[in-house]
Amino acid sequence: MRGMSGGAGSFVEGAVGGAIGIPWAFMSKMAAGAAAGIGGGMLVRDIVQTREEIANRNIEFQNMMSPLISTGANASNARQVSKDVLNQSVAFGLPANAISQAQYLVQGSAGFMSQQEKQDIATAAIRLAKTTGTTEVTFIANAVLTAMKAYPEFFKNAEAAATYIGKTSEYSKLFSPEQTSSFLPDILTTFKALGYSPEEAAASTIIITSAAGNPEKAMTSLRNIPIEMRKARESGILQEGDIIQTMLEKLSKLNPDDVSKLTGNRTFVGLQNLIMHREDLPTAMALEGISKESLDSGYSYSKDITGKRF
């Protein structure tokens, strides 16, 4: 394959063609034209038009890569960064801009992590996107990063965090992976701030969404439940450090009207669903891909679903 010049934006023509859709039909036109003895005028025109299109797509690609290239030390290694994005785009069958945006988010938001950890997060997000058939790689990358930052002792690597997100989405049948990834960061940070575990966060998500008809309302309710429980602690109904199941057992003994006064209408419905299904919480917390034990064992959601590791 022939290399194209262009400094930081240089790339291999074949790879770019596959990743950002440059048409290579003119190659077959050339062969067909030569075989049929067609005059060179049409052939030259086709080549000129295609070269112009390649040049325009090259500019588009460089513009798309600009935010990622300008981040950290990437500018000094722009050619390799661009090549890596294209290689992943071709390997996973995902748009190059989706991969570039996800890497940009991780590079800019995970400053305390090593370069290898950042790359692992982006790759785990790309794998999960490929596995679940979505192109919303940035949402997933943000969720993986948030999970690892909130619970570094729980998620030993990016693949574990991606598996947790994928399985939470799968068990929460109401949610697509991108919906789960867009809501989960807020839920995890809220649960973490109030001393609850990732297993409790995922189990609560699974239970609430199984009884809900609207993802947004379910997530608003779930996000607010731990915060609203402060009122219950202040009133002495709950104690600091109560795990989710203990909290639900105590609240189940109250009149629903009293629970409503503690939470407000927007949170009440979701909390009532948790109270009614509180006996399912330990089972949900022990699900494969949710429990720390299964994640520490090396269980991989993408490998489980596809039978192979992308």
PDB file of C-alpha atoms in Angstrom:
ATOM      1  CA  MET A   1       0.000   0.000   0.000  1.00  0.00           C
ATOM      2  CA  ARG A   2       1.211   3.497  -0.771  1.00  0.00           C
ATOM      3  CA  GLY A   3       1.663   6.059   2.022  1.00  0.00           C
ATOM      4  CA  MET A   4       0.178   9.527   1.723  1.00  0.00           C
ATOM      5  CA  SER A   5       2.153  12.555   2.813  1.00  0.00           C
ATOM      6  CA  GLY A   6       0.787  15.203   5.132  1.00  0.00           C
ATOM      7  CA  GLY A   7       2.878  15.426   8.291  1.00  0.00           C
ATOM      8  CA  ALA A   8       0.863  14.631  11.443  1.00  0.00           C
ATOM      9  CA  GLY A   9      -2.119  13.601   9.360  1.00  0.00           C
ATOM     10  CA  SER A  10      -0.254  11.020   7.283  1.00  0.00           C
ATOM     11  CA  PHE A  11      -1.924   7.633   7.056  1.00  0.00           C
ATOM     12  CA  VAL A  12      -2.118   4.522   4.929  1.00  0.00           C
ATOM     13  CA  GLU A  13      -4.641   4.873   2.112  1.00  0.00           C
ATOM     14  CA  GLY A  14      -6.156   1.427   2.456  1.00  0.00           C
ATOM     15  CA  ALA A  15      -6.726   1.788   6.194  1.00  0.00           C
ATOM     16  CA  VAL A  16      -8.318   5.196   5.856  1.00  0.00           C
ATOM     17  CA  GLY A  17     -10.521   3.940   3.067  1.00  0.00           C
ATOM     18  CA  GLY A  18     -11.879   1.190   5.274  1.00  0.00           C
ATOM     19  CA  ALA A  19     -12.276   3.381   8.330  1.00  0.00           C
ATOM     20  CA  ILE A  20     -13.840   6.558   6.956  1.00  0.00           C
ATOM     21  CA  GLY A  21     -15.460   5.337   3.789  1.00  0.00           C
ATOM     22  CA  ILE A  22     -13.280   6.578   0.910  1.00  0.00           C
ATOM     23  CA  PRO A  23     -14.596   4.840  -2.220  1.00  0.00           C
ATOM     24  CA  TRP A  24     -12.040   2.817  -4.129  1.00  0.00           C
ATOM     25  CA  ALA A  25     -14.386   1.936  -6.998  1.00  0.00           C
ATOM     26  CA  PHE A  26     -12.195   3.879  -9.373  1.00  0.00           C
ATOM     27  CA  MET A  27      -9.688   1.007  -9.151  1.00  0.00           C
ATOM     28  CA  SER A  28     -12.183  -1.349 -10.760  1.00  0.00           C
ATOM     29  CA  LYS A  29     -13.156   1.384 -13.234  1.00  0.00           C
ATOM     30  CA  MET A  30      -9.549   1.623 -14.319  1.00  0.00           C
ATOM     31  CA  ALA A  31      -9.349  -2.127 -14.862  1.00  0.00           C
ATOM     32  CA  ALA A  32     -12.675  -2.255 -16.684  1.00  0.00           C
ATOM     33  CA  GLY A  33     -11.757   0.771 -18.787  1.00  0.00           C
ATOM     34  CA  ALA A  34      -8.462  -0.717 -19.816  1.00  0.00           C
ATOM     35  CA  ALA A  35     -10.075  -4.038 -20.667  1.00  0.00           C
ATOM     36  CA  ALA A  36     -12.746  -2.388 -22.808  1.00  0.00           C
ATOM     37  CA  GLY A  37     -10.278  -0.081 -24.509  1.00  0.00           C
ATOM     38  CA  ILE A  38     -12.073   3.051 -23.324  1.00  0.00           C
ATOM     39  CA  GLY A  39     -10.218   6.283 -24.006  1.00  0.00           C
ATOM     40  CA  GLY A  40      -7.980   7.773 -21.366  1.00  0.00           C
ATOM     41  CA  GLY A  41     -10.038  10.950 -20.917  1.00  0.00           C
ATOM     42  CA  MET A  42     -12.673   9.344 -18.715  1.00  0.00           C
ATOM     43  CA  LEU A  43     -10.020   7.389 -16.803  1.00  0.00           C
ATOM     44  CA  VAL A  44      -7.994  10.504 -16.019  1.00  0.00           C
ATOM     45  CA  ARG A  45     -11.115  12.375 -14.954  1.00  0.00           C
ATOM     46  CA  ASP A  46     -12.092   9.560 -12.580  1.00  0.00           C
ATOM     47  CA  ILE A  47      -8.619   9.501 -11.077  1.00  0.00           C
ATOM     48  CA  VAL A  48      -8.548  13.266 -10.575  1.00  0.00           C
ATOM     49  CA  GLN A  49     -11.999  13.265  -8.973  1.00  0.00           C
ATOM     50  CA  THR A  50     -11.059  10.419  -6.669  1.00  0.00           C
ATOM     51  CA  ARG A  51      -7.807  12.069  -5.642  1.00  0.00           C
ATOM     52  CA  GLU A  52      -9.737  15.209  -4.773  1.00  0.00           C
ATOM     53  CA  GLU A  53     -12.137  13.169  -2.691  1.00  0.00           C
ATOM     54  CA  ILE A  54      -9.249  11.449  -0.934  1.00  0.00           C
ATOM     55  CA  ALA A  55      -7.686  14.841  -0.180  1.00  0.00           C
ATOM     56  CA  ASN A  56     -10.995  16.135   1.239  1.00  0.00           C
ATOM     57  CA  ARG A  57     -11.447  13.036   3.364  1.00  0.00           C
ATOM     58  CA  ASN A  58      -7.875  13.383   4.554  1.00  0.00           C
ATOM     59  CA  ILE A  59      -8.642  16.913   5.746  1.00  0.00           C
ATOM     60  CA  GLU A  60     -11.836  15.697   7.438  1.00  0.00           C
ATOM     61  CA  PHE A  61      -9.895  12.968   9.201  1.00  0.00           C
ATOM     62  CA  GLN A  62      -7.196  15.350  10.415  1.00  0.00           C
ATOM     63  CA  ASN A  63      -9.852  17.767  11.705  1.00  0.00           C
ATOM     64  CA  MET A  64     -11.591  14.907  13.489  1.00  0.00           C
ATOM     65  CA  MET A  65      -8.312  13.819  15.105  1.00  0.00           C
ATOM     66  CA  SER A  66      -7.295  17.342  16.112  1.00  0.00           C
ATOM     67  CA  PRO A  67      -8.694  17.296  19.702  1.00  0.00           C
ATOM     68  CA  LEU A  68      -7.039  13.953  20.494  1.00  0.00           C
ATOM     69  CA  ILE A  69      -3.749  14.925  18.835  1.00  0.00           C
ATOM     70  CA  SER A  70      -3.601  18.144  20.875  1.00  0.00           C
ATOM     71  CA  THR A  71      -4.003  16.276  24.185  1.00  0.00           C
ATOM     72  CA  GLY A  72      -0.981  15.563  26.359  1.00  0.00           C
ATOM     73  CA  ALA A  73       2.035  14.172  24.565  1.00  0.00           C
ATOM     74  CA  ASN A  74       0.045  13.003  21.543  1.00  0.00           C
ATOM     75  CA  ALA A  75       1.243  15.886  19.382  1.00  0.00           C
ATOM     76  CA  SER A  76       4.770  14.487  19.378  1.00  0.00           C
ATOM     77  CA  ASN A  77       3.464  11.101  18.262  1.00  0.00           C
ATOM     78  CA  ALA A  78       0.581  12.206  16.038  1.00  0.00           C
ATOM     79  CA  ARG A  79       1.234   9.769  13.220  1.00  0.00           C
ATOM     80  CA  GLN A  80       1.120   6.725  15.502  1.00  0.00           C
ATOM     81  CA  VAL A  81      -1.957   8.009  17.376  1.00  0.00           C
ATOM     82  CA  SER A  82      -3.804   8.438  14.074  1.00  0.00           C
ATOM     83  CA  LYS A  83      -2.705   5.022  12.886  1.00  0.00           C
ATOM     84  CA  ASP A  84      -3.885   3.415  16.141  1.00  0.00           C
ATOM     85  CA  VAL A  85      -7.343   4.980  15.804  1.00  0.00           C
ATOM     86  CA  LEU A  86      -7.627   3.734  12.224  1.00  0.00           C
ATOM     87  CA  ASN A  87      -6.442   0.258  13.153  1.00  0.00           C
ATOM     88  CA  GLN A  88      -9.031  -0.006  15.924  1.00  0.00           C
ATOM     89  CA  SER A  89     -11.727   1.332  13.625  1.00  0.00           C
ATOM     90  CA  VAL A  90     -10.980  -1.367  11.067  1.00  0.00           C
ATOM     91  CA  ALA A  91     -10.502  -4.143  13.656  1.00  0.00           C
ATOM     92  CA  PHE A  92     -13.732  -3.445  15.560  1.00  0.00           C
ATOM     93  CA  GLY A  93     -15.862  -2.145  12.717  1.00  0.00           C
ATOM     94  CA  LEU A  94     -16.630   1.104  14.532  1.00  0.00           C
ATOM     95  CA  PRO A  95     -16.450   4.693  13.206  1.00  0.00           C
ATOM     96  CA  ALA A  96     -13.040   6.288  13.619  1.00  0.00           C
ATOM     97  CA  ASN A  97     -14.612   9.444  15.061  1.00  0.00           C
ATOM     98  CA  ALA A  98     -16.356   7.412  17.808  1.00  0.00           C
ATOM     99  CA  ILE A  99     -13.033   5.857  18.803  1.00  0.00           C
ATOM    100  CA  SER A 100     -11.199   9.182  18.630  1.00  0.00           C
ATOM    101  CA  GLN A 101     -13.792  10.922  20.819  1.00  0.00           C
ATOM    102  CA  ALA A 102     -13.687   8.143  23.408  1.00  0.00           C
ATOM    103  CA  GLN A 103      -9.896   8.274  23.570  1.00  0.00           C
ATOM    104  CA  TYR A 104     -10.007  12.059  23.858  1.00  0.00           C
ATOM    105  CA  LEU A 105     -12.399  11.834  26.829  1.00  0.00           C
ATOM    106  CA  VAL A 106     -10.221   9.283  28.597  1.00  0.00           C
ATOM    107  CA  GLN A 107      -6.989  11.157  27.887  1.00  0.00           C
ATOM    108  CA  GLY A 108      -8.464  14.380  29.260  1.00  0.00           C
ATOM    109  CA  SER A 109     -10.262  12.940  32.304  1.00  0.00           C
ATOM    110  CA  ALA A 110      -7.862  10.328  33.657  1.00  0.00           C
ATOM    111  CA  GLY A 111      -4.820  12.464  34.310  1.00  0.00           C
ATOM    112  CA  PHE A 112      -3.786  10.502  37.406  1.00  0.00           C
ATOM    113  CA  MET A 113      -3.644   7.213  35.502  1.00  0.00           C
ATOM    114  CA  SER A 114      -0.796   5.807  33.465  1.00  0.00           C
ATOM    115  CA  GLN A 115      -0.868   5.892  29.681  1.00  0.00           C
ATOM    116  CA  GLN A 116      -1.382   2.125  29.642  1.00  0.00           C
ATOM    117  CA  GLU A 117      -4.392   2.391  31.993  1.00  0.00           C
ATOM    118  CA  LYS A 118      -5.915   5.073  29.781  1.00  0.00           C
ATOM    119  CA  GLN A 119      -5.460   2.906  26.713  1.00  0.00           C
ATOM    120  CA  ASP A 120      -6.957  -0.067  28.541  1.00  0.00           C
ATOM    121  CA  ILE A 121     -10.060   1.955  29.424  1.00  0.00           C
ATOM    122  CA  ALA A 122     -10.554   3.072  25.832  1.00  0.00           C
ATOM    123  CA  THR A 123     -10.015  -0.456  24.519  1.00  0.00           C
ATOM    124  CA  ALA A 124     -12.430  -1.986  27.059  1.00  0.00           C
ATOM    125  CA  ALA A 125     -15.068   0.566  26.060  1.00  0.00           C
ATOM    126  CA  ILE A 126     -14.518  -0.194  22.374  1.00  0.00           C
ATOM    127  CA  ARG A 127     -14.852  -3.929  23.023  1.00  0.00           C
ATOM    128  CA  LEU A 128     -18.109  -3.427  24.923  1.00  0.00           C
ATOM    129  CA  ALA A 129     -19.484  -1.185  22.181  1.00  0.00           C
ATOM    130  CA  LYS A 130     -18.622  -3.810  19.584  1.00  0.00           C
ATOM    131  CA  THR A 131     -20.120  -6.604  21.688  1.00  0.00           C
ATOM    132  CA  THR A 132     -23.401  -4.787  22.299  1.00  0.00           C
ATOM    133  CA  GLY A 133     -23.759  -3.292  18.831  1.00  0.00           C
ATOM    134  CA  THR A 134     -23.594   0.383  19.721  1.00  0.00           C
ATOM    135  CA  THR A 135     -21.384   3.182  18.423  1.00  0.00           C
ATOM    136  CA  GLU A 136     -21.719   5.269  21.619  1.00  0.00           C
ATOM    137  CA  VAL A 137     -18.174   4.496  22.688  1.00  0.00           C
ATOM    138  CA  THR A 138     -17.755   7.792  24.563  1.00  0.00           C
ATOM    139  CA  PHE A 139     -20.682   7.079  26.914  1.00  0.00           C
ATOM    140  CA  ILE A 140     -19.230   3.679  27.712  1.00  0.00           C
ATOM    141  CA  ALA A 141     -15.695   5.018  28.179  1.00  0.00           C
ATOM    142  CA  ASN A 142     -16.991   7.627  30.628  1.00  0.00           C
ATOM    143  CA  ALA A 143     -18.867   4.962  32.597  1.00  0.00           C
ATOM    144  CA  VAL A 144     -15.799   2.684  32.730  1.00  0.00           C
ATOM    145  CA  LEU A 145     -13.601   5.572  33.861  1.00  0.00           C
ATOM    146  CA  THR A 146     -16.112   6.732  36.488  1.00  0.00           C
ATOM    147  CA  ALA A 147     -16.476   3.224  37.888  1.00  0.00           C
ATOM    148  CA  MET A 148     -12.713   2.818  38.227  1.00  0.00           C
ATOM    149  CA  LYS A 149     -12.268   6.230  39.831  1.00  0.00           C
ATOM    150  CA  ALA A 150     -15.153   5.732  42.283  1.00  0.00           C
ATOM    151  CA  TYR A 151     -14.252   2.162  43.274  1.00  0.00           C
ATOM    152  CA  PRO A 152     -10.572   1.483  42.520  1.00  0.00           C
ATOM    153  CA  GLU A 153     -10.529  -1.283  45.124  1.00  0.00           C
ATOM    154  CA  PHE A 154     -13.462  -3.067  43.453  1.00  0.00           C
ATOM    155  CA  PHE A 155     -12.527  -2.894  39.769  1.00  0.00           C
ATOM    156  CA  LYS A 156      -9.014  -4.236  39.361  1.00  0.00           C
ATOM    157  CA  ASN A 157      -8.888  -3.326  35.660  1.00  0.00           C
ATOM    158  CA  ALA A 158     -10.857  -1.677  32.868  1.00  0.00           C
ATOM    159  CA  GLU A 159     -12.188  -4.967  31.508  1.00  0.00           C
ATOM    160  CA  ALA A 160     -13.811  -5.695  34.886  1.00  0.00           C
ATOM    161  CA  ALA A 161     -15.500  -2.277  34.887  1.00  0.00           C
ATOM    162  CA  ALA A 162     -16.726  -2.758  31.301  1.00  0.00           C
ATOM    163  CA  THR A 163     -18.057  -6.205  32.166  1.00  0.00           C
ATOM    164  CA  TYR A 164     -19.928  -4.751  35.157  1.00  0.00           C
ATOM    165  CA  ILE A 165     -21.537  -2.130  32.899  1.00  0.00           C
ATOM    166  CA  GLY A 166     -22.422  -4.659  30.226  1.00  0.00           C
ATOM    167  CA  LYS A 167     -24.008  -7.075  32.684  1.00  0.00           C
ATOM    168  CA  THR A 168     -25.922  -4.320  34.492  1.00  0.00           C
ATOM    169  CA  SER A 169     -27.344  -3.330  31.123  1.00  0.00           C
ATOM    170  CA  GLU A 170     -28.181  -6.928  30.244  1.00  0.00           C
ATOM    171  CA  TYR A 171     -29.951  -7.657  33.521  1.00  0.00           C
ATOM    172  CA  SER A 172     -31.739  -4.272  33.376  1.00  0.00           C
ATOM    173  CA  LYS A 173     -33.736  -5.282  30.342  1.00  0.00           C
ATOM    174  CA  LEU A 174     -35.288  -1.828  30.041  1.00  0.00           C
ATOM    175  CA  PHE A 175     -31.895  -0.293  29.300  1.00  0.00           C
ATOM    176  CA  SER A 176     -29.652  -0.275  26.272  1.00  0.00           C
ATOM    177  CA  PRO A 177     -25.881  -0.232  26.923  1.00  0.00           C
ATOM    178  CA  GLU A 178     -25.669   3.455  26.028  1.00  0.00           C
ATOM    179  CA  GLN A 179     -28.548   4.306  28.400  1.00  0.00           C
ATOM    180  CA  THR A 180     -26.891   2.348  31.188  1.00  0.00           C
ATOM    181  CA  SER A 181     -23.578   4.065  30.481  1.00  0.00           C
ATOM    182  CA  SER A 182     -25.166   7.522  30.492  1.00  0.00           C
ATOM    183  CA  PHE A 183     -26.964   7.014  33.832  1.00  0.00           C
ATOM    184  CA  LEU A 184     -24.536   4.800  35.730  1.00  0.00           C
ATOM    185  CA  PRO A 185     -21.789   7.372  36.458  1.00  0.00           C
ATOM    186  CA  ASP A 186     -24.192   9.541  38.502  1.00  0.00           C
ATOM    187  CA  ILE A 187     -25.530   6.499  40.324  1.00  0.00           C
ATOM    188  CA  LEU A 188     -22.082   5.132  41.155  1.00  0.00           C
ATOM    189  CA  THR A 189     -20.729   8.433  42.458  1.00  0.00           C
ATOM    190  CA  THR A 190     -23.851   8.941  44.599  1.00  0.00           C
ATOM    191  CA  PHE A 191     -23.754   5.421  46.033  1.00  0.00           C
ATOM    192  CA  LYS A 192     -20.017   5.741  46.686  1.00  0.00           C
ATOM    193  CA  ALA A 193     -20.437   9.045  48.520  1.00  0.00           C
ATOM    194  CA  LEU A 194     -22.961   7.441  50.882  1.00  0.00           C
ATOM    195  CA  GLY A 195     -20.935   4.306  51.517  1.00  0.00           C
ATOM    196  CA  TYR A 196     -22.744   1.804  49.294  1.00  0.00           C
ATOM    197  CA  SER A 197     -20.993  -0.765  47.112  1.00  0.00           C
ATOM    198  CA  PRO A 198     -21.033  -1.207  43.317  1.00  0.00           C
ATOM    199  CA  GLU A 199     -22.882  -4.482  43.865  1.00  0.00           C
ATOM    200  CA  GLU A 200     -25.633  -2.620  45.734  1.00  0.00           C
ATOM    201  CA  ALA A 201     -25.769   0.030  43.008  1.00  0.00           C
ATOM    202  CA  ALA A 202     -26.119  -2.536  40.213  1.00  0.00           C
ATOM    203  CA  ALA A 203     -28.633  -4.681  42.115  1.00  0.00           C
ATOM    204  CA  SER A 204     -30.771  -1.626  42.895  1.00  0.00           C
ATOM    205  CA  THR A 205     -30.642  -0.612  39.231  1.00  0.00           C
ATOM    206  CA  ILE A 206     -31.697  -4.081  38.100  1.00  0.00           C
ATOM    207  CA  ILE A 207     -34.609  -4.287  40.536  1.00  0.00           C
ATOM    208  CA  ILE A 208     -35.961  -0.792  39.896  1.00  0.00           C
ATOM    209  CA  THR A 209     -35.781  -1.057  36.123  1.00  0.00           C
ATOM    210  CA  SER A 210     -37.483  -4.457  36.115  1.00  0.00           C
ATOM    211  CA  ALA A 211     -40.582  -2.791  37.582  1.00  0.00           C
ATOM    212  CA  ALA A 212     -40.373   0.531  35.729  1.00  0.00           C
ATOM    213  CA  GLY A 213     -41.744   1.621  32.393  1.00  0.00           C
ATOM    214  CA  ASN A 214     -39.564   4.656  31.808  1.00  0.00           C
ATOM    215  CA  PRO A 215     -35.747   4.593  31.982  1.00  0.00           C
ATOM    216  CA  GLU A 216     -35.370   8.281  32.821  1.00  0.00           C
ATOM    217  CA  LYS A 217     -37.853   8.159  35.713  1.00  0.00           C
ATOM    218  CA  ALA A 218     -36.309   4.961  37.027  1.00  0.00           C
ATOM    219  CA  MET A 219     -32.829   6.460  37.026  1.00  0.00           C
ATOM    220  CA  THR A 220     -33.935   9.757  38.544  1.00  0.00           C
ATOM    221  CA  SER A 221     -35.547   7.792  41.337  1.00  0.00           C
ATOM    222  CA  LEU A 222     -32.528   5.561  41.871  1.00  0.00           C
ATOM    223  CA  ARG A 223     -30.080   8.448  41.832  1.00  0.00           C
ATOM    224  CA  ASN A 224     -32.108  10.257  44.514  1.00  0.00           C
ATOM    225  CA  ILE A 225     -32.807   7.346  46.856  1.00  0.00           C
ATOM    226  CA  PRO A 226     -29.444   7.337  48.706  1.00  0.00           C
ATOM    227  CA  ILE A 227     -29.580  11.121  49.070  1.00  0.00           C
ATOM    228  CA  GLU A 228     -33.154  11.110  50.370  1.00  0.00           C
ATOM    229  CA  MET A 229     -32.203   8.501  52.951  1.00  0.00           C
ATOM    230  CA  ARG A 230     -30.331  11.198  54.815  1.00  0.00           C
ATOM    231  CA  LYS A 231     -33.716  12.363  56.120  1.00  0.00           C
ATOM    232  CA  ALA A 232     -34.372   8.884  57.446  1.00  0.00           C
ATOM    233  CA  ARG A 233     -31.006   8.904  59.199  1.00  0.00           C
ATOM    234  CA  GLU A 234     -31.647  12.324  60.683  1.00  0.00           C
ATOM    235  CA  SER A 235     -34.987  11.104  62.040  1.00  0.00           C
ATOM    236  CA  GLY A 236     -33.362   8.036  63.607  1.00  0.00           C
ATOM    237  CA  ILE A 237     -35.167   5.507  61.378  1.00  0.00           C
ATOM    238  CA  LEU A 238     -31.894   4.478  59.774  1.00  0.00           C
ATOM    239  CA  GLN A 239     -28.390   4.323  61.149  1.00  0.00           C
ATOM    240  CA  GLU A 240     -25.209   5.537  59.506  1.00  0.00           C
ATOM    241  CA  GLY A 241     -23.574   2.592  57.785  1.00  0.00           C
ATOM    242  CA  ASP A 242     -26.767   0.623  57.143  1.00  0.00           C
ATOM    243  CA  ILE A 243     -26.385  -1.448  54.021  1.00  0.00           C
ATOM    244  CA  ILE A 244     -29.099  -1.214  51.371  1.00  0.00           C
ATOM    245  CA  GLN A 245     -30.873  -4.380  52.533  1.00  0.00           C
ATOM    246  CA  THR A 246     -30.968  -3.239  56.156  1.00  0.00           C
ATOM    247  CA  MET A 247     -32.316   0.108  55.032  1.00  0.00           C
ATOM    248  CA  LEU A 248     -35.086  -1.547  53.018  1.00  0.00           C
ATOM    249  CA  GLU A 249     -36.029  -3.896  55.858  1.00  0.00           C
ATOM    250  CA  LYS A 250     -36.431  -0.953  58.231  1.00  0.00           C
ATOM    251  CA  LEU A 251     -38.413   1.101  55.734  1.00  0.00           C
ATOM    252  CA  SER A 252     -40.711  -1.837  54.980  1.00  0.00           C
ATOM    253  CA  LYS A 253     -42.067  -1.558  58.515  1.00  0.00           C
ATOM    254  CA  LEU A 254     -43.241   2.020  57.918  1.00  0.00           C
ATOM    255  CA  ASN A 255     -46.560   3.152  56.529  1.00  0.00           C
ATOM    256  CA  PRO A 256     -46.138   4.059  52.817  1.00  0.00           C
ATOM    257  CA  ASP A 257     -47.314   7.593  53.588  1.00  0.00           C
ATOM    258  CA  ASP A 258     -44.482   8.000  56.070  1.00  0.00           C
ATOM    259  CA  VAL A 259     -41.985   6.694  53.515  1.00  0.00           C
ATOM    260  CA  SER A 260     -43.341   9.194  50.993  1.00  0.00           C
ATOM    261  CA  LYS A 261     -42.724  12.040  53.432  1.00  0.00           C
ATOM    262  CA  LEU A 262     -39.098  10.977  53.696  1.00  0.00           C
ATOM    263  CA  THR A 263     -38.468  10.762  49.977  1.00  0.00           C
ATOM    264  CA  GLY A 264     -40.835  12.910  47.961  1.00  0.00           C
ATOM    265  CA  ASN A 265     -42.964  11.752  45.038  1.00  0.00           C
ATOM    266  CA  ARG A 266     -40.179  11.437  42.433  1.00  0.00           C
ATOM    267  CA  THR A 267     -38.235   8.974  44.567  1.00  0.00           C
ATOM    268  CA  PHE A 268     -41.105   7.217  46.302  1.00  0.00           C
ATOM    269  CA  VAL A 269     -42.152   4.892  43.464  1.00  0.00           C
ATOM    270  CA  GLY A 270     -38.645   3.580  42.887  1.00  0.00           C
ATOM    271  CA  LEU A 271     -38.048   3.126  46.608  1.00  0.00           C
ATOM    272  CA  GLN A 272     -41.312   1.221  46.966  1.00  0.00           C
ATOM    273  CA  ASN A 273     -40.196  -1.100  44.169  1.00  0.00           C
ATOM    274  CA  LEU A 274     -36.960  -1.753  46.043  1.00  0.00           C
ATOM    275  CA  ILE A 275     -38.821  -2.356  49.304  1.00  0.00           C
ATOM    276  CA  MET A 276     -41.250  -4.802  47.687  1.00  0.00           C
ATOM    277  CA  HIS A 277     -38.420  -6.722  45.986  1.00  0.00           C
ATOM    278  CA  ARG A 278     -35.853  -6.395  48.764  1.00  0.00           C
ATOM    279  CA  GLU A 279     -35.497 -10.171  49.073  1.00  0.00           C
ATOM    280  CA  ASP A 280     -34.150 -10.239  45.515  1.00  0.00           C
ATOM    281  CA  LEU A 281     -31.295  -7.880  46.359  1.00  0.00           C
ATOM    282  CA  PRO A 282     -28.741 -10.501  47.533  1.00  0.00           C
ATOM    283  CA  THR A 283     -29.426 -12.596  44.424  1.00  0.00           C
ATOM    284  CA  ALA A 284     -28.920  -9.599  42.157  1.00  0.00           C
ATOM    285  CA  MET A 285     -25.731  -8.630  43.974  1.00  0.00           C
ATOM    286  CA  ALA A 286     -24.321 -12.132  43.427  1.00  0.00           C
ATOM    287  CA  LEU A 287     -25.010 -12.221  39.676  1.00  0.00           C
ATOM    288  CA  GLU A 288     -22.134 -13.040  37.359  1.00  0.00           C
ATOM    289  CA  GLY A 289     -20.471  -9.855  36.197  1.00  0.00           C
ATOM    290  CA  ILE A 290     -21.886  -7.905  39.157  1.00  0.00           C
ATOM    291  CA  SER A 291     -20.273  -9.583  42.163  1.00  0.00           C
ATOM    292  CA  LYS A 292     -16.664  -8.790  42.966  1.00  0.00           C
ATOM    293  CA  GLU A 293     -15.920 -12.502  43.137  1.00  0.00           C
ATOM    294  CA  SER A 294     -16.936 -13.082  39.528  1.00  0.00           C
ATOM    295  CA  LEU A 295     -15.094  -9.980  38.328  1.00  0.00           C
ATOM    296  CA  ASP A 296     -11.929 -10.941  40.195  1.00  0.00           C
ATOM    297  CA  SER A 297     -12.101 -14.385  38.572  1.00  0.00           C
ATOM    298  CA  GLY A 298     -11.473 -12.767  35.184  1.00  0.00           C
ATOM    299  CA  TYR A 299     -14.985 -13.194  33.812  1.00  0.00           C
ATOM    300  CA  SER A 300     -15.344 -11.079  30.646  1.00  0.00           C
ATOM    301  CA  TYR A 301     -18.709  -9.949  29.298  1.00  0.00           C
ATOM    302  CA  SER A 302     -17.471  -9.471  25.721  1.00  0.00           C
ATOM    303  CA  LYS A 303     -15.913 -12.938  25.675  1.00  0.00           C
ATOM    304  CA  ASP A 304     -19.003 -14.522  27.224  1.00  0.00           C
ATOM    305  CA  ILE A 305     -21.426 -12.987  24.704  1.00  0.00           C
ATOM    306  CA  THR A 306     -19.420 -13.586  21.535  1.00  0.00           C
ATOM    307  CA  GLY A 307     -17.431 -16.666  22.417  1.00  0.00           C
ATOM    308  CA  LYS A 308     -14.237 -14.779  21.670  1.00  0.00           C
ATOM    309  CA  ARG A 309     -12.285 -11.804  22.883  1.00  0.00           C
ATOM    310  CA  PHE A 310     -12.389  -8.948  20.396  1.00  0.00           C
TER     311      PHE A 310
END
